[in-house]
Amino acid sequence: MEPLAIHGGPPVRKAPYPDWPVFGVEEQRQLTAALYSGKWGGTGERRTGERPVIEELEERFARFHDAAYGVTLVNGTMAILVALQAAGVKTGDEVIMPPYTFIATASAPLLFGAIPVFVDVEEETLLLDPDKVESAITPRTKAIIAVHIAGAVADMTRLKDLADSYGLALIEDAAQAHGAQWEGKGVGALGHLGIFSFQSSKNMTAGEGGIILSNDRERIDRAWSLANVGRVRGGGWYQHERIGWNLRMTEFQASILLAQLDRLKEQLHLREKNAALLEELLGKVEGIRLIRRDPRVTRHAYHLYMFCLSPDRMRKASLSKFIRAVQAEGVPVVPGYPPLNRNPSVLRSIRDWAGEDRLQSCPVAEELADRQVMWLKQPILLTDGQGIRDVARAVEKVAAWYR
Ligand SMILES: *Cc1c(COP(=O)(O)O)cnc(C)c1O
């Protein structure tokens, strides 16, 4: 057996994987146009009389996701907060969400005293388990956040049914799911409101940024107002009908995002193609378990490619040891999220707002995060066939050593 790179043997791969972000003359052209338009902020009109790029982005991004309306904002975290408030969630209300997600899903409600209630994920998909949602609903529950983790799509059919029958708002955290589809329909407006992030690591980026999508005119207007110092669309400049923030995106960000949106389709296609090859190759590695893709996910955004160690078949290595060994082979695999139901600052904040400790155990998410799940981040899926075969070769080599 060939010695592992971590033991001084030759690594499987020496060539680097693709850098992120991907950009070029199109971003440059759009940025320069925004600069010379003399309109840099997200209000008013261009000197040249053209309409703001932000409006064009909101329209095109919404259309790409089969949604009627979009409102851009500063980032995904504030997009979640605004979406919750636009859906009527208030201080003290409970919001059901999975624990296996970025902290923003929980911190957004906690920033105004709404309480996250963690409901465990499905072992096969790492997505919110619809079987466990119903028993977590109380008279205080106002919303469910479906997190489309990794760019997969949570079971929107069942979650929509549950939300409808209990009169709850259904919000999609699609920060990792630009372009993903459920049964042929774009994510973002499958529930009442959906949010996306354009932070540096996401599949479409302007460094920072966010957007809310919806088919509901009233809710999207409320979101716009909350992000625009309480103004009303079409109203006066100093007409403030509620207390809101200034969370506007700039024209520079929107300009870059228009160019990024043009790249997204092709990149989605490449990520799907490479993920399919990975699936085929990693599926043959003994001791590795693949994440199940629901056939109703007709397009997966692959912000992450997640796969699992089967701990009972990999007796000689812990997850962290396995990951370090694969990294040494030249493949930048990383461990994933620690579950939020154990995050001390989340628990402290819940206690502060709710006035009591609310320990919530999520054994599936905890076991998966502690002992099983690892990620490849999205830029790696923009590599060529050789890059993908090297991932599989490195994983197979390390698995052969430790099983
Ligand atoms: C990135 C991310 C967010 C937050 O977006 P920001 O733009 O970084 O504020 C929220 N939820 C998930 C699942 C994310 O991955």
Short mmCIF file of C-alpha atoms and ligand atoms in Angstrom, two decimals:
data_model
loop_
_atom_site.label_atom_id
_atom_site.label_comp_id
_atom_site.label_asym_id
_atom_site.label_seq_id
_atom_site.Cartn_x
_atom_site.Cartn_y
_atom_site.Cartn_z
CA MET A 1 0.00 0.00 0.00
CA GLU A 2 1.35 3.45 -0.93
CA PRO A 3 2.31 5.51 2.13
CA LEU A 4 0.02 8.44 2.90
CA ALA A 5 1.29 11.97 2.23
CA ILE A 6 0.68 12.73 5.90
CA HIS A 7 3.31 10.04 6.65
CA GLY A 8 5.77 11.47 4.12
CA GLY A 9 4.60 9.67 0.97
CA PRO A 10 3.96 11.45 -2.35
CA PRO A 11 0.61 13.35 -2.46
CA VAL A 12 -2.07 12.35 -4.96
CA ARG A 13 -2.36 15.89 -6.32
CA LYS A 14 0.05 18.80 -6.56
CA ALA A 15 -1.94 21.13 -8.87
CA PRO A 16 -4.18 23.71 -7.16
CA TYR A 17 -7.98 23.77 -7.43
CA PRO A 18 -9.79 26.77 -8.98
CA ASP A 19 -9.74 30.13 -7.23
CA TRP A 20 -12.87 32.06 -6.25
CA PRO A 21 -14.36 34.47 -7.25
CA VAL A 22 -14.36 33.98 -11.00
CA PHE A 23 -14.54 37.35 -12.78
CA GLY A 24 -13.40 39.18 -15.88
CA VAL A 25 -14.04 42.02 -18.31
CA GLU A 26 -17.83 41.78 -17.88
CA GLU A 27 -17.60 42.69 -14.16
CA GLN A 28 -15.12 45.43 -15.08
CA ARG A 29 -17.41 46.85 -17.75
CA GLN A 30 -20.43 46.86 -15.44
CA LEU A 31 -18.46 48.43 -12.58
CA THR A 32 -17.07 51.18 -14.78
CA ALA A 33 -20.54 51.92 -16.13
CA ALA A 34 -21.83 52.27 -12.55
CA LEU A 35 -18.93 54.56 -11.67
CA TYR A 36 -19.56 56.94 -14.57
CA SER A 37 -23.34 56.85 -14.18
CA GLY A 38 -22.84 59.10 -11.16
CA LYS A 39 -25.36 56.98 -9.31
CA TRP A 40 -23.62 54.90 -6.70
CA GLY A 41 -26.29 54.43 -4.07
CA GLY A 42 -29.47 52.41 -4.12
CA THR A 43 -31.83 55.34 -4.38
CA GLY A 44 -32.79 57.73 -7.17
CA GLU A 45 -31.88 57.62 -10.85
CA ARG A 46 -28.77 57.62 -12.95
CA ARG A 47 -27.54 60.94 -14.32
CA THR A 48 -27.89 59.41 -17.75
CA GLY A 49 -31.58 58.78 -17.10
CA GLU A 50 -31.23 55.00 -17.21
CA ARG A 51 -32.86 53.00 -14.48
CA PRO A 52 -30.84 51.75 -11.50
CA VAL A 53 -28.87 48.52 -11.94
CA ILE A 54 -30.33 47.35 -8.62
CA GLU A 55 -33.80 47.23 -10.17
CA GLU A 56 -32.50 45.26 -13.13
CA LEU A 57 -30.76 42.80 -10.81
CA GLU A 58 -33.85 42.35 -8.63
CA GLU A 59 -35.95 41.65 -11.69
CA ARG A 60 -33.52 39.28 -13.38
CA PHE A 61 -32.61 37.35 -10.22
CA ALA A 62 -36.29 36.95 -9.33
CA ARG A 63 -37.17 35.78 -12.84
CA PHE A 64 -34.29 33.28 -12.82
CA HIS A 65 -35.88 31.76 -9.69
CA ASP A 66 -39.49 31.86 -10.99
CA ALA A 67 -40.32 34.54 -8.42
CA ALA A 68 -42.40 37.66 -8.95
CA TYR A 69 -40.44 40.12 -6.80
CA GLY A 70 -36.99 40.75 -5.35
CA VAL A 71 -35.56 43.23 -2.83
CA THR A 72 -31.78 43.56 -2.55
CA LEU A 73 -30.03 44.24 0.77
CA VAL A 74 -26.63 44.47 2.40
CA ASN A 75 -26.22 40.76 3.23
CA GLY A 76 -27.93 37.44 3.83
CA THR A 77 -28.07 37.78 7.62
CA MET A 78 -30.09 40.98 7.44
CA ALA A 79 -32.16 39.46 4.65
CA ILE A 80 -33.27 36.70 7.06
CA LEU A 81 -34.05 39.25 9.77
CA VAL A 82 -36.07 41.43 7.39
CA ALA A 83 -37.87 38.41 5.88
CA LEU A 84 -38.89 37.24 9.36
CA GLN A 85 -40.23 40.67 10.29
CA ALA A 86 -41.93 41.09 6.91
CA ALA A 87 -43.64 37.76 7.63
CA GLY A 88 -44.93 39.16 10.92
CA VAL A 89 -42.53 37.44 13.35
CA LYS A 90 -42.15 39.45 16.56
CA THR A 91 -40.08 39.39 19.75
CA GLY A 92 -40.92 36.25 21.75
CA ASP A 93 -42.22 34.29 18.76
CA GLU A 94 -40.68 30.91 17.98
CA VAL A 95 -39.00 30.06 14.68
CA ILE A 96 -38.41 26.43 13.75
CA MET A 97 -35.13 25.72 11.97
CA PRO A 98 -32.54 22.96 11.52
CA PRO A 99 -29.35 23.12 13.66
CA TYR A 100 -27.05 22.19 10.78
CA THR A 101 -26.59 25.64 9.21
CA PHE A 102 -24.54 28.83 9.41
CA ILE A 103 -25.08 30.84 12.60
CA ALA A 104 -26.95 33.62 10.72
CA THR A 105 -30.08 31.44 10.45
CA ALA A 106 -30.35 31.57 14.25
CA SER A 107 -28.75 34.94 14.96
CA ALA A 108 -31.15 36.82 12.64
CA PRO A 109 -34.24 36.05 14.77
CA LEU A 110 -32.24 36.38 18.00
CA LEU A 111 -31.18 39.91 17.01
CA PHE A 112 -34.76 40.98 17.73
CA GLY A 113 -35.70 38.44 20.37
CA ALA A 114 -37.45 35.81 18.28
CA ILE A 115 -36.51 32.34 19.54
CA PRO A 116 -34.93 29.64 17.37
CA VAL A 117 -36.34 26.17 17.98
CA PHE A 118 -34.01 23.55 16.59
CA VAL A 119 -35.57 20.56 14.90
CA ASP A 120 -33.19 17.78 13.89
CA VAL A 121 -32.10 16.98 10.33
CA GLU A 122 -32.58 13.81 8.30
CA GLU A 123 -29.60 11.50 8.50
CA GLU A 124 -29.61 10.85 4.75
CA THR A 125 -29.84 14.49 3.56
CA LEU A 126 -28.76 16.79 6.43
CA LEU A 127 -31.91 18.82 5.70
CA LEU A 128 -34.70 19.75 8.15
CA ASP A 129 -36.64 16.56 8.96
CA PRO A 130 -40.33 17.22 8.18
CA ASP A 131 -41.34 14.24 10.36
CA LYS A 132 -40.04 16.08 13.41
CA VAL A 133 -41.41 19.56 12.70
CA GLU A 134 -45.00 19.04 13.76
CA SER A 135 -44.25 18.04 17.36
CA ALA A 136 -42.12 21.20 17.79
CA ILE A 137 -44.99 23.54 16.90
CA THR A 138 -46.43 25.48 19.86
CA PRO A 139 -48.88 28.39 20.13
CA ARG A 140 -45.82 30.72 19.97
CA THR A 141 -44.51 29.28 16.67
CA LYS A 142 -44.77 31.83 13.87
CA ALA A 143 -42.38 30.62 11.19
CA ILE A 144 -40.35 27.75 9.78
CA ILE A 145 -37.00 28.41 8.12
CA ALA A 146 -36.16 25.75 5.54
CA VAL A 147 -32.39 25.85 5.01
CA HIS A 148 -31.29 24.59 1.60
CA ILE A 149 -27.96 23.47 2.96
CA ALA A 150 -25.12 22.86 0.49
CA GLY A 151 -27.45 23.90 -2.36
CA ALA A 152 -29.79 20.93 -1.92
CA VAL A 153 -33.46 21.75 -1.33
CA ALA A 154 -35.39 20.91 1.84
CA ASP A 155 -38.68 19.03 1.35
CA MET A 156 -40.68 22.11 0.38
CA THR A 157 -43.80 20.09 -0.46
CA ARG A 158 -44.23 18.75 3.06
CA LEU A 159 -42.98 21.89 4.79
CA LYS A 160 -45.46 24.00 2.80
CA ASP A 161 -48.30 21.66 3.81
CA LEU A 162 -47.28 21.92 7.46
CA ALA A 163 -46.90 25.71 7.32
CA ASP A 164 -50.29 26.06 5.63
CA SER A 165 -52.14 23.80 8.03
CA TYR A 166 -50.75 25.61 11.10
CA GLY A 167 -50.86 29.13 9.59
CA LEU A 168 -47.07 29.59 9.83
CA ALA A 169 -44.78 31.61 7.59
CA LEU A 170 -42.40 29.47 5.53
CA ILE A 171 -39.07 31.14 4.83
CA GLU A 172 -36.33 29.67 2.65
CA ASP A 173 -32.73 30.25 3.64
CA ALA A 174 -31.31 29.79 0.15
CA ALA A 175 -27.99 31.52 0.97
CA GLN A 176 -26.26 28.44 -0.48
CA ALA A 177 -28.75 27.62 -3.21
CA HIS A 178 -28.58 30.15 -6.06
CA GLY A 179 -30.31 28.54 -9.02
CA ALA A 180 -31.45 25.39 -7.21
CA GLN A 181 -34.81 23.93 -8.23
CA TRP A 182 -37.49 21.83 -6.53
CA GLU A 183 -39.61 19.87 -9.03
CA GLY A 184 -38.49 22.21 -11.80
CA LYS A 185 -39.23 25.42 -9.92
CA GLY A 186 -36.63 27.84 -8.60
CA VAL A 187 -36.07 28.11 -4.86
CA GLY A 188 -36.72 31.41 -3.05
CA ALA A 189 -40.44 31.86 -3.64
CA LEU A 190 -41.60 28.29 -2.94
CA GLY A 191 -42.59 29.43 0.55
CA HIS A 192 -43.69 32.94 1.56
CA LEU A 193 -40.28 34.62 1.38
CA GLY A 194 -36.80 33.38 0.52
CA ILE A 195 -33.34 34.84 1.03
CA PHE A 196 -29.98 34.54 -0.74
CA SER A 197 -26.49 35.77 0.18
CA PHE A 198 -23.83 37.28 -2.10
CA GLN A 199 -21.05 37.07 0.50
CA SER A 200 -17.55 36.25 -0.79
CA SER A 201 -17.80 32.47 -0.56
CA LYS A 202 -21.24 32.06 -2.16
CA ASN A 203 -21.90 30.80 -5.69
CA MET A 204 -22.64 34.37 -6.79
CA THR A 205 -20.83 37.20 -5.05
CA ALA A 206 -20.15 40.91 -4.88
CA GLY A 207 -18.05 40.58 -1.71
CA GLU A 208 -21.22 41.16 0.32
CA GLY A 209 -24.90 41.42 -0.50
CA GLY A 210 -28.26 39.72 -0.15
CA ILE A 211 -31.70 39.50 -1.71
CA ILE A 212 -35.22 38.53 -0.63
CA LEU A 213 -37.60 36.92 -3.14
CA SER A 214 -41.36 36.46 -2.90
CA ASN A 215 -44.53 36.14 -4.92
CA ASP A 216 -46.43 38.09 -2.28
CA ARG A 217 -46.65 41.80 -3.03
CA GLU A 218 -47.64 42.85 0.46
CA ARG A 219 -44.83 40.97 2.21
CA ILE A 220 -42.17 42.11 -0.28
CA ASP A 221 -43.27 45.74 0.07
CA ARG A 222 -42.97 45.39 3.85
CA ALA A 223 -39.46 43.96 3.36
CA TRP A 224 -38.54 46.87 1.08
CA SER A 225 -39.83 49.33 3.65
CA LEU A 226 -37.91 47.69 6.52
CA ALA A 227 -34.70 47.92 4.47
CA ASN A 228 -35.43 51.52 3.40
CA VAL A 229 -35.79 53.43 6.66
CA GLY A 230 -39.50 52.73 6.85
CA ARG A 231 -40.36 54.50 3.61
CA VAL A 232 -43.19 53.19 1.46
CA ARG A 233 -42.70 52.39 -2.19
CA GLY A 234 -43.95 55.27 -4.26
CA GLY A 235 -44.35 57.41 -1.14
CA GLY A 236 -42.59 60.64 -0.15
CA TRP A 237 -38.90 60.86 0.73
CA TYR A 238 -39.66 61.85 4.32
CA GLN A 239 -42.71 59.67 4.63
CA HIS A 240 -41.71 56.95 7.13
CA GLU A 241 -44.54 54.60 7.99
CA ARG A 242 -42.57 52.29 10.29
CA ILE A 243 -39.18 52.17 11.96
CA GLY A 244 -36.78 50.52 9.57
CA TRP A 245 -33.08 50.23 8.85
CA ASN A 246 -31.01 51.45 5.95
CA LEU A 247 -29.95 48.10 4.49
CA ARG A 248 -29.56 49.10 0.87
CA MET A 249 -27.11 47.49 -1.51
CA THR A 250 -24.98 49.79 -3.67
CA GLU A 251 -25.03 50.05 -7.46
CA PHE A 252 -21.44 48.75 -7.50
CA GLN A 253 -22.52 45.50 -5.88
CA ALA A 254 -25.52 45.16 -8.17
CA SER A 255 -23.31 45.76 -11.22
CA ILE A 256 -20.93 42.96 -10.29
CA LEU A 257 -23.87 40.68 -9.50
CA LEU A 258 -25.43 41.19 -12.93
CA ALA A 259 -22.21 39.88 -14.47
CA GLN A 260 -22.06 37.07 -11.90
CA LEU A 261 -25.64 36.05 -12.70
CA ASP A 262 -24.63 35.63 -16.33
CA ARG A 263 -21.90 33.23 -15.25
CA LEU A 264 -24.08 31.30 -12.82
CA LYS A 265 -25.95 29.10 -15.31
CA GLU A 266 -22.83 27.66 -16.86
CA GLN A 267 -21.19 27.22 -13.45
CA LEU A 268 -24.29 25.43 -12.12
CA HIS A 269 -24.07 23.05 -15.05
CA LEU A 270 -20.37 22.37 -14.44
CA ARG A 271 -20.88 21.84 -10.69
CA GLU A 272 -23.69 19.36 -11.38
CA LYS A 273 -21.61 17.49 -13.93
CA ASN A 274 -18.61 17.26 -11.60
CA ALA A 275 -20.80 16.30 -8.65
CA ALA A 276 -22.28 13.46 -10.69
CA LEU A 277 -18.79 12.14 -11.45
CA LEU A 278 -17.81 12.47 -7.78
CA GLU A 279 -20.96 10.61 -6.80
CA GLU A 280 -20.06 7.77 -9.14
CA LEU A 281 -16.43 7.53 -7.96
CA LEU A 282 -16.91 8.12 -4.21
CA GLY A 283 -19.88 5.74 -4.26
CA LYS A 284 -17.39 2.91 -4.84
CA VAL A 285 -15.16 3.78 -1.87
CA GLU A 286 -15.69 1.40 1.02
CA GLY A 287 -16.21 3.33 4.26
CA ILE A 288 -17.67 6.41 2.56
CA ARG A 289 -21.40 7.19 2.59
CA LEU A 290 -22.98 9.61 0.10
CA ILE A 291 -25.63 12.17 0.98
CA ARG A 292 -28.97 11.22 -0.61
CA ARG A 293 -30.24 13.62 -3.25
CA ASP A 294 -34.03 13.77 -3.36
CA PRO A 295 -35.12 13.18 -6.98
CA ARG A 296 -37.40 16.22 -6.62
CA VAL A 297 -34.25 18.39 -6.42
CA THR A 298 -34.22 18.96 -10.17
CA ARG A 299 -31.27 21.32 -9.88
CA HIS A 300 -28.77 21.19 -7.03
CA ALA A 301 -26.69 24.35 -6.54
CA TYR A 302 -23.73 22.48 -4.97
CA HIS A 303 -22.46 25.32 -2.82
CA LEU A 304 -20.89 22.42 -0.96
CA TYR A 305 -20.34 18.83 -1.89
CA MET A 306 -20.90 16.96 1.37
CA PHE A 307 -20.09 13.32 2.02
CA CYS A 308 -19.73 11.13 5.08
CA LEU A 309 -17.38 8.76 6.76
CA SER A 310 -19.02 5.54 7.96
CA PRO A 311 -17.39 5.43 11.40
CA ASP A 312 -18.09 1.73 11.97
CA ARG A 313 -16.24 0.86 8.76
CA MET A 314 -13.33 3.27 9.32
CA ARG A 315 -12.09 2.06 12.67
CA LYS A 316 -8.54 3.39 12.46
CA ALA A 317 -9.28 7.09 11.92
CA SER A 318 -11.46 9.73 13.49
CA LEU A 319 -13.14 12.27 11.20
CA SER A 320 -10.54 14.96 11.91
CA LYS A 321 -7.66 12.56 11.32
CA PHE A 322 -9.24 11.40 8.06
CA ILE A 323 -9.71 15.00 6.91
CA ARG A 324 -6.11 15.95 7.70
CA ALA A 325 -4.86 12.94 5.73
CA VAL A 326 -6.95 13.82 2.66
CA GLN A 327 -5.80 17.45 2.86
CA ALA A 328 -2.18 16.26 2.87
CA GLU A 329 -2.93 14.44 -0.42
CA GLY A 330 -3.61 17.85 -1.98
CA VAL A 331 -7.42 17.80 -1.76
CA PRO A 332 -8.84 20.63 0.39
CA VAL A 333 -11.65 18.77 2.15
CA VAL A 334 -12.89 20.51 5.34
CA PRO A 335 -15.02 19.64 8.37
CA GLY A 336 -18.47 21.22 8.39
CA TYR A 337 -20.61 23.16 10.87
CA PRO A 338 -20.76 22.49 14.57
CA PRO A 339 -24.54 22.23 15.19
CA LEU A 340 -26.15 25.46 16.43
CA ASN A 341 -28.17 23.74 19.16
CA ARG A 342 -24.86 23.43 21.06
CA ASN A 343 -23.50 26.89 20.23
CA PRO A 344 -22.90 28.69 23.57
CA SER A 345 -23.73 32.19 22.29
CA VAL A 346 -26.95 30.96 20.69
CA LEU A 347 -27.95 29.18 23.91
CA ARG A 348 -27.07 32.23 26.02
CA SER A 349 -29.08 34.51 23.78
CA ILE A 350 -32.08 32.15 23.86
CA ARG A 351 -31.87 32.14 27.65
CA ASP A 352 -31.64 35.95 27.78
CA TRP A 353 -34.70 36.44 25.58
CA ALA A 354 -36.81 33.48 26.72
CA GLY A 355 -35.93 33.85 30.40
CA GLU A 356 -35.11 30.14 30.73
CA ASP A 357 -32.67 27.53 29.52
CA ARG A 358 -33.92 25.70 26.48
CA LEU A 359 -31.57 22.86 25.81
CA GLN A 360 -32.47 21.18 22.56
CA SER A 361 -30.82 17.94 21.62
CA CYS A 362 -30.47 17.10 17.95
CA PRO A 363 -28.71 13.72 18.05
CA VAL A 364 -28.65 13.20 14.28
CA ALA A 365 -27.01 16.55 13.48
CA GLU A 366 -24.59 16.10 16.39
CA GLU A 367 -23.48 12.61 15.34
CA LEU A 368 -23.10 13.67 11.70
CA ALA A 369 -21.14 16.82 12.52
CA ASP A 370 -18.92 15.16 15.14
CA ARG A 371 -18.04 11.95 13.37
CA GLN A 372 -19.16 11.83 9.77
CA VAL A 373 -19.58 14.87 7.53
CA MET A 374 -16.95 16.59 5.42
CA TRP A 375 -17.20 19.18 2.69
CA LEU A 376 -15.67 20.21 -0.57
CA LYS A 377 -16.43 23.87 -1.20
CA GLN A 378 -18.02 25.08 -4.43
CA PRO A 379 -14.93 26.40 -6.31
CA ILE A 380 -13.49 22.85 -6.23
CA LEU A 381 -16.50 21.71 -8.26
CA LEU A 382 -15.41 24.12 -11.02
CA THR A 383 -12.35 21.94 -11.70
CA ASP A 384 -11.93 19.54 -14.65
CA GLY A 385 -12.44 15.77 -14.80
CA GLN A 386 -8.88 15.14 -13.61
CA GLY A 387 -9.47 17.36 -10.57
CA ILE A 388 -12.51 15.29 -9.64
CA ARG A 389 -10.73 11.98 -10.21
CA ASP A 390 -7.93 13.23 -7.92
CA VAL A 391 -10.46 13.94 -5.16
CA ALA A 392 -11.75 10.38 -5.43
CA ARG A 393 -8.25 8.90 -5.62
CA ALA A 394 -7.16 10.79 -2.49
CA VAL A 395 -10.26 9.70 -0.55
CA GLU A 396 -9.87 6.07 -1.68
CA LYS A 397 -6.16 6.08 -0.77
CA VAL A 398 -6.80 7.41 2.73
CA ALA A 399 -9.83 5.16 3.26
CA ALA A 400 -7.83 2.08 2.21
CA TRP A 401 -5.19 2.94 4.82
CA TYR A 402 -7.55 3.49 7.72
CA ARG A 403 -10.31 0.93 7.24
C1 LIG B 1 -23.84 32.66 4.24
C2 LIG B 1 -25.07 32.22 4.90
C3 LIG B 1 -25.94 33.12 5.54
C4 LIG B 1 -25.60 34.56 5.80
O1 LIG B 1 -25.31 35.32 4.71
P1 LIG B 1 -24.35 36.61 4.85
O2 LIG B 1 -24.49 37.29 3.52
O3 LIG B 1 -22.96 36.09 5.09
O4 LIG B 1 -24.84 37.44 5.97
C5 LIG B 1 -27.14 32.62 6.05
N1 LIG B 1 -27.46 31.34 5.96
C6 LIG B 1 -26.65 30.42 5.37
C7 LIG B 1 -27.09 29.00 5.28
C8 LIG B 1 -25.42 30.83 4.84
O5 LIG B 1 -24.62 29.92 4.26
#
